[in-house]
């Protein structure tokens, strides 16, 4: 057979086998036969690079060629759902829908709420063309390369009758089996464990090496169809059509006609969900008719036609065996309960946070106590009570430690603080590594070629002792035995590129205690240079919006520390941005001088952060709430009804995007 025809045949057959195995759960060939076919395809594609196809089944194995993620604007904003934990709230929502539809009959589609990472997939002429994360709801990351490794997501649709172009949304998940296998591997390698499948799925999908994504065996369930030419007005019917096109849709989905049927669905799955292969944390209820959805509309944050009912946390009782202690980036020492393993919300739980010394005392905890454990929001295990009747006679009361478990320094407790701290910030390993991990984070220096595991490795190898050491690392040091040339070069390139990160994010990256992302931006724009910030006094610092006495003292303390000064000066020498860009030094105009502006809604031309910057650059002030002092409201789509009502009551002008952009031209 002609090799080109053979490639086409293998691709078609492997797509079909993927669909049967991962979506229908009805394989027709064994793993070995599948592997032989895949190997043959890969060999033929290697011989014929001119026949490359981005949607070939061979692309599901991933590669290490990815360099980062591009930001994409969603065609349709991805809004979150309003949450509730009570039957009364569900009934209230049902009544509000009835009222909003003026008594018109309606159906509700009941679905599982999967605990994963939201994704939006775009298909053109039956082929996957783009996969984008939720992000901030307006913009998300293009993770198409990674999503192509998920075998339950079709690259080419096996069905028929689908629109030429459409978008389908769902959740990327890590099944319990994959999660437990991954954590066993990480435990054996002495790597930090993932707290839950959602974190593991999120971390995996954001990996810059798509081979890692392929190895971790993620899954996906799709739950909403968007486009210009959908098959039906019914959401339920559209998902049935999507299933016939090859998509994995929840089998538990049901269409109901009364609120009592809604509650029956919720009560059934509250118990049955424990038997599912993936994590769920609730039920999603949607008005089924798309035309009725449009009629009901949106609030500023969520659709009125849908609500998420969150399951109550599961509770189990187990024995407290030991209390250990972890040290964080700021030196805060957190006690951790180590318990006899117990099954809770689909996972085996052995550890739970104890928050601080006051928390331990509030329960009068003793080693050997039988404790009640819950998963808050189905994610983080926590102790919520003690069965005193089961306490052993010789049980010893838990006493909080006096010295740092990592470096031995005597712990201190600052005035007004609940936590104990290790003051040895320059010599305590978890604090040093934590500061480096903060420094490289996306919202700080955005060195996305590095991660916590890499930081830990470089620290153990003696390559880095502080954030400035990152800029001394070269390819040869990373490469070691010569097997990691490509990844080493990518890491060095990422570190060098971070020198372009703007000054305000450099301020945030320093990790000054109490200084978050927003405050760092305000400090940078107020002082304009690192030297001015370093020399600022208490009163001058408190002139900055949101900076109180405690934060101001923390900033002064940071810059009076000799080790911190050495690090900042080294960063300056390496070429990091130590002042605002010239375009930010002076306002673009004074057109908004003296005006206080509230931003509300979802925007089309720019993000909310971009509009905030434009307001500041033109002399205006961003404020979070409406008052009589508000000059005007910059309003996008779906402005909150309460804000709209208050603005009208106070007679405050509402300005749309186009009017605002014309104003500052």
mmCIF file of N, CA and C in Angstrom, residues 164-212:
data_model
loop_
_atom_site.group_PDB
_atom_site.id
_atom_site.type_symbol
_atom_site.label_atom_id
_atom_site.label_comp_id
_atom_site.label_asym_id
_atom_site.label_seq_id
_atom_site.Cartn_x
_atom_site.Cartn_y
_atom_site.Cartn_z
ATOM 1 N N UNK A 164 -20.213 23.853 11.275
ATOM 2 C CA UNK A 164 -18.878 24.091 10.711
ATOM 3 C C UNK A 164 -17.926 24.625 11.768
ATOM 4 N N UNK A 165 -18.448 25.436 12.679
ATOM 5 C CA UNK A 165 -17.607 25.973 13.763
ATOM 6 C C UNK A 165 -18.440 26.077 15.027
ATOM 7 N N UNK A 166 -17.873 25.614 16.136
ATOM 8 C CA UNK A 166 -18.572 25.713 17.411
ATOM 9 C C UNK A 166 -17.560 25.620 18.548
ATOM 10 N N UNK A 167 -18.045 25.958 19.744
ATOM 11 C CA UNK A 167 -17.231 25.895 20.958
ATOM 12 C C UNK A 167 -17.925 24.957 21.928
ATOM 13 N N UNK A 168 -17.147 24.130 22.609
ATOM 14 C CA UNK A 168 -17.720 23.249 23.625
ATOM 15 C C UNK A 168 -16.868 23.370 24.881
ATOM 16 N N UNK A 169 -17.546 23.482 26.016
ATOM 17 C CA UNK A 169 -16.847 23.708 27.284
ATOM 18 C C UNK A 169 -17.011 22.526 28.224
ATOM 19 N N UNK A 170 -16.041 22.378 29.110
ATOM 20 C CA UNK A 170 -16.101 21.279 30.057
ATOM 21 C C UNK A 170 -15.027 21.396 31.113
ATOM 22 N N UNK A 171 -14.737 20.263 31.756
ATOM 23 C CA UNK A 171 -13.743 20.215 32.825
ATOM 24 C C UNK A 171 -12.643 19.221 32.476
ATOM 25 N N UNK A 172 -11.403 19.639 32.667
ATOM 26 C CA UNK A 172 -10.267 18.730 32.599
ATOM 27 C C UNK A 172 -10.082 18.148 33.993
ATOM 28 N N UNK A 173 -10.003 16.833 34.095
ATOM 29 C CA UNK A 173 -9.966 16.161 35.392
ATOM 30 C C UNK A 173 -8.818 15.173 35.468
ATOM 31 N N UNK A 174 -8.390 14.898 36.677
ATOM 32 C CA UNK A 174 -7.486 13.777 36.904
ATOM 33 C C UNK A 174 -8.272 12.715 37.666
ATOM 34 N N UNK A 175 -8.502 11.548 37.067
ATOM 35 C CA UNK A 175 -9.244 10.486 37.760
ATOM 36 C C UNK A 175 -8.558 10.096 39.066
ATOM 37 N N UNK A 176 -9.342 9.575 40.007
ATOM 38 C CA UNK A 176 -8.781 9.154 41.291
ATOM 39 C C UNK A 176 -7.615 8.192 41.100
ATOM 40 N N UNK A 177 -7.754 7.254 40.166
ATOM 41 C CA UNK A 177 -6.699 6.243 39.968
ATOM 42 C C UNK A 177 -5.391 6.900 39.530
ATOM 43 N N UNK A 178 -5.472 7.854 38.606
ATOM 44 C CA UNK A 178 -4.272 8.558 38.142
ATOM 45 C C UNK A 178 -3.680 9.418 39.254
ATOM 46 N N UNK A 179 -4.561 10.045 40.040
ATOM 47 C CA UNK A 179 -4.118 10.914 41.133
ATOM 48 C C UNK A 179 -3.332 10.122 42.179
ATOM 49 N N UNK A 180 -3.882 8.982 42.580
ATOM 50 C CA UNK A 180 -3.212 8.182 43.607
ATOM 51 C C UNK A 180 -1.900 7.613 43.083
ATOM 52 N N UNK A 181 -1.875 7.210 41.811
ATOM 53 C CA UNK A 181 -0.627 6.698 41.227
ATOM 54 C C UNK A 181 0.431 7.796 41.184
ATOM 55 N N UNK A 182 0.020 9.009 40.775
ATOM 56 C CA UNK A 182 0.949 10.126 40.677
ATOM 57 C C UNK A 182 1.529 10.480 42.043
ATOM 58 N N UNK A 183 0.681 10.530 43.075
ATOM 59 C CA UNK A 183 1.185 10.878 44.398
ATOM 60 C C UNK A 183 2.100 9.792 44.968
ATOM 61 N N UNK A 184 1.840 8.535 44.641
ATOM 62 C CA UNK A 184 2.756 7.459 45.070
ATOM 63 C C UNK A 184 4.128 7.634 44.426
ATOM 64 N N UNK A 185 4.125 8.000 43.149
ATOM 65 C CA UNK A 185 5.392 8.223 42.442
ATOM 66 C C UNK A 185 6.138 9.404 43.046
ATOM 67 N N UNK A 186 5.408 10.465 43.368
ATOM 68 C CA UNK A 186 6.040 11.667 43.936
ATOM 69 C C UNK A 186 6.551 11.393 45.352
ATOM 70 N N UNK A 187 5.794 10.601 46.104
ATOM 71 C CA UNK A 187 6.227 10.252 47.459
ATOM 72 C C UNK A 187 7.514 9.436 47.412
ATOM 73 N N UNK A 188 7.585 8.486 46.469
ATOM 74 C CA UNK A 188 8.786 7.664 46.322
ATOM 75 C C UNK A 188 9.987 8.506 45.915
ATOM 76 N N UNK A 189 9.728 9.555 45.150
ATOM 77 C CA UNK A 189 10.813 10.439 44.691
ATOM 78 C C UNK A 189 11.078 11.577 45.679
ATOM 79 N N UNK A 190 10.385 11.531 46.853
ATOM 80 C CA UNK A 190 10.515 12.560 47.881
ATOM 81 C C UNK A 190 10.167 13.946 47.334
ATOM 82 N N UNK A 191 9.125 13.993 46.490
ATOM 83 C CA UNK A 191 8.640 15.258 45.945
ATOM 84 C C UNK A 191 7.351 15.641 46.668
ATOM 85 N N UNK A 192 7.004 16.936 46.702
ATOM 86 C CA UNK A 192 5.768 17.356 47.367
ATOM 87 C C UNK A 192 4.543 16.701 46.723
ATOM 88 N N UNK A 193 3.584 16.276 47.565
ATOM 89 C CA UNK A 193 2.380 15.624 47.056
ATOM 90 C C UNK A 193 1.355 16.672 46.647
ATOM 91 N N UNK A 194 0.534 16.324 45.650
ATOM 92 C CA UNK A 194 -0.590 17.183 45.290
ATOM 93 C C UNK A 194 -1.688 17.017 46.339
ATOM 94 N N UNK A 195 -2.352 18.118 46.678
ATOM 95 C CA UNK A 195 -3.371 18.086 47.728
ATOM 96 C C UNK A 195 -4.635 17.380 47.279
ATOM 97 N N UNK A 196 -4.965 17.454 45.994
ATOM 98 C CA UNK A 196 -6.218 16.899 45.503
ATOM 99 C C UNK A 196 -6.138 16.780 43.984
ATOM 100 N N UNK A 197 -7.062 16.024 43.369
ATOM 101 C CA UNK A 197 -7.016 15.834 41.915
ATOM 102 C C UNK A 197 -7.142 17.122 41.123
ATOM 103 N N UNK A 198 -7.882 18.104 41.645
ATOM 104 C CA UNK A 198 -8.035 19.357 40.903
ATOM 105 C C UNK A 198 -6.693 20.076 40.781
ATOM 106 N N UNK A 199 -5.963 20.185 41.899
ATOM 107 C CA UNK A 199 -4.653 20.826 41.851
ATOM 108 C C UNK A 199 -3.712 20.069 40.922
ATOM 109 N N UNK A 200 -3.796 18.747 40.990
ATOM 110 C CA UNK A 200 -2.930 17.934 40.141
ATOM 111 C C UNK A 200 -3.257 18.145 38.668
ATOM 112 N N UNK A 201 -4.546 18.198 38.336
ATOM 113 C CA UNK A 201 -4.958 18.418 36.944
ATOM 114 C C UNK A 201 -4.535 19.798 36.466
ATOM 115 N N UNK A 202 -4.733 20.805 37.321
ATOM 116 C CA UNK A 202 -4.375 22.170 36.952
ATOM 117 C C UNK A 202 -2.871 22.299 36.732
ATOM 118 N N UNK A 203 -2.095 21.761 37.682
ATOM 119 C CA UNK A 203 -0.644 21.819 37.544
ATOM 120 C C UNK A 203 -0.144 21.075 36.324
ATOM 121 N N UNK A 204 -0.792 19.958 36.028
ATOM 122 C CA UNK A 204 -0.393 19.156 34.874
ATOM 123 C C UNK A 204 -0.681 19.889 33.574
ATOM 124 N N UNK A 205 -1.895 20.455 33.464
ATOM 125 C CA UNK A 205 -2.280 21.117 32.213
ATOM 126 C C UNK A 205 -1.413 22.344 31.941
ATOM 127 N N UNK A 206 -0.856 22.956 33.003
ATOM 128 C CA UNK A 206 -0.006 24.138 32.815
ATOM 129 C C UNK A 206 1.466 23.765 32.625
ATOM 130 N N UNK A 207 1.758 22.465 32.559
ATOM 131 C CA UNK A 207 3.144 22.058 32.346
ATOM 132 C C UNK A 207 3.638 22.515 30.977
ATOM 133 N N UNK A 208 4.895 22.926 30.909
ATOM 134 C CA UNK A 208 5.478 23.358 29.633
ATOM 135 C C UNK A 208 6.019 22.180 28.831
ATOM 136 N N UNK A 209 5.927 20.989 29.390
ATOM 137 C CA UNK A 209 6.357 19.782 28.685
ATOM 138 C C UNK A 209 5.121 18.918 28.472
ATOM 139 N N UNK A 210 4.595 18.892 27.268
ATOM 140 C CA UNK A 210 3.339 18.174 27.023
ATOM 141 C C UNK A 210 3.496 16.669 27.186
ATOM 142 N N UNK A 211 4.737 16.176 27.206
ATOM 143 C CA UNK A 211 4.924 14.746 27.490
ATOM 144 C C UNK A 211 4.483 14.427 28.917
ATOM 145 N N UNK A 212 4.710 15.365 29.830
ATOM 146 C CA UNK A 212 4.270 15.180 31.216
ATOM 147 C C UNK A 212 2.750 15.073 31.267
#
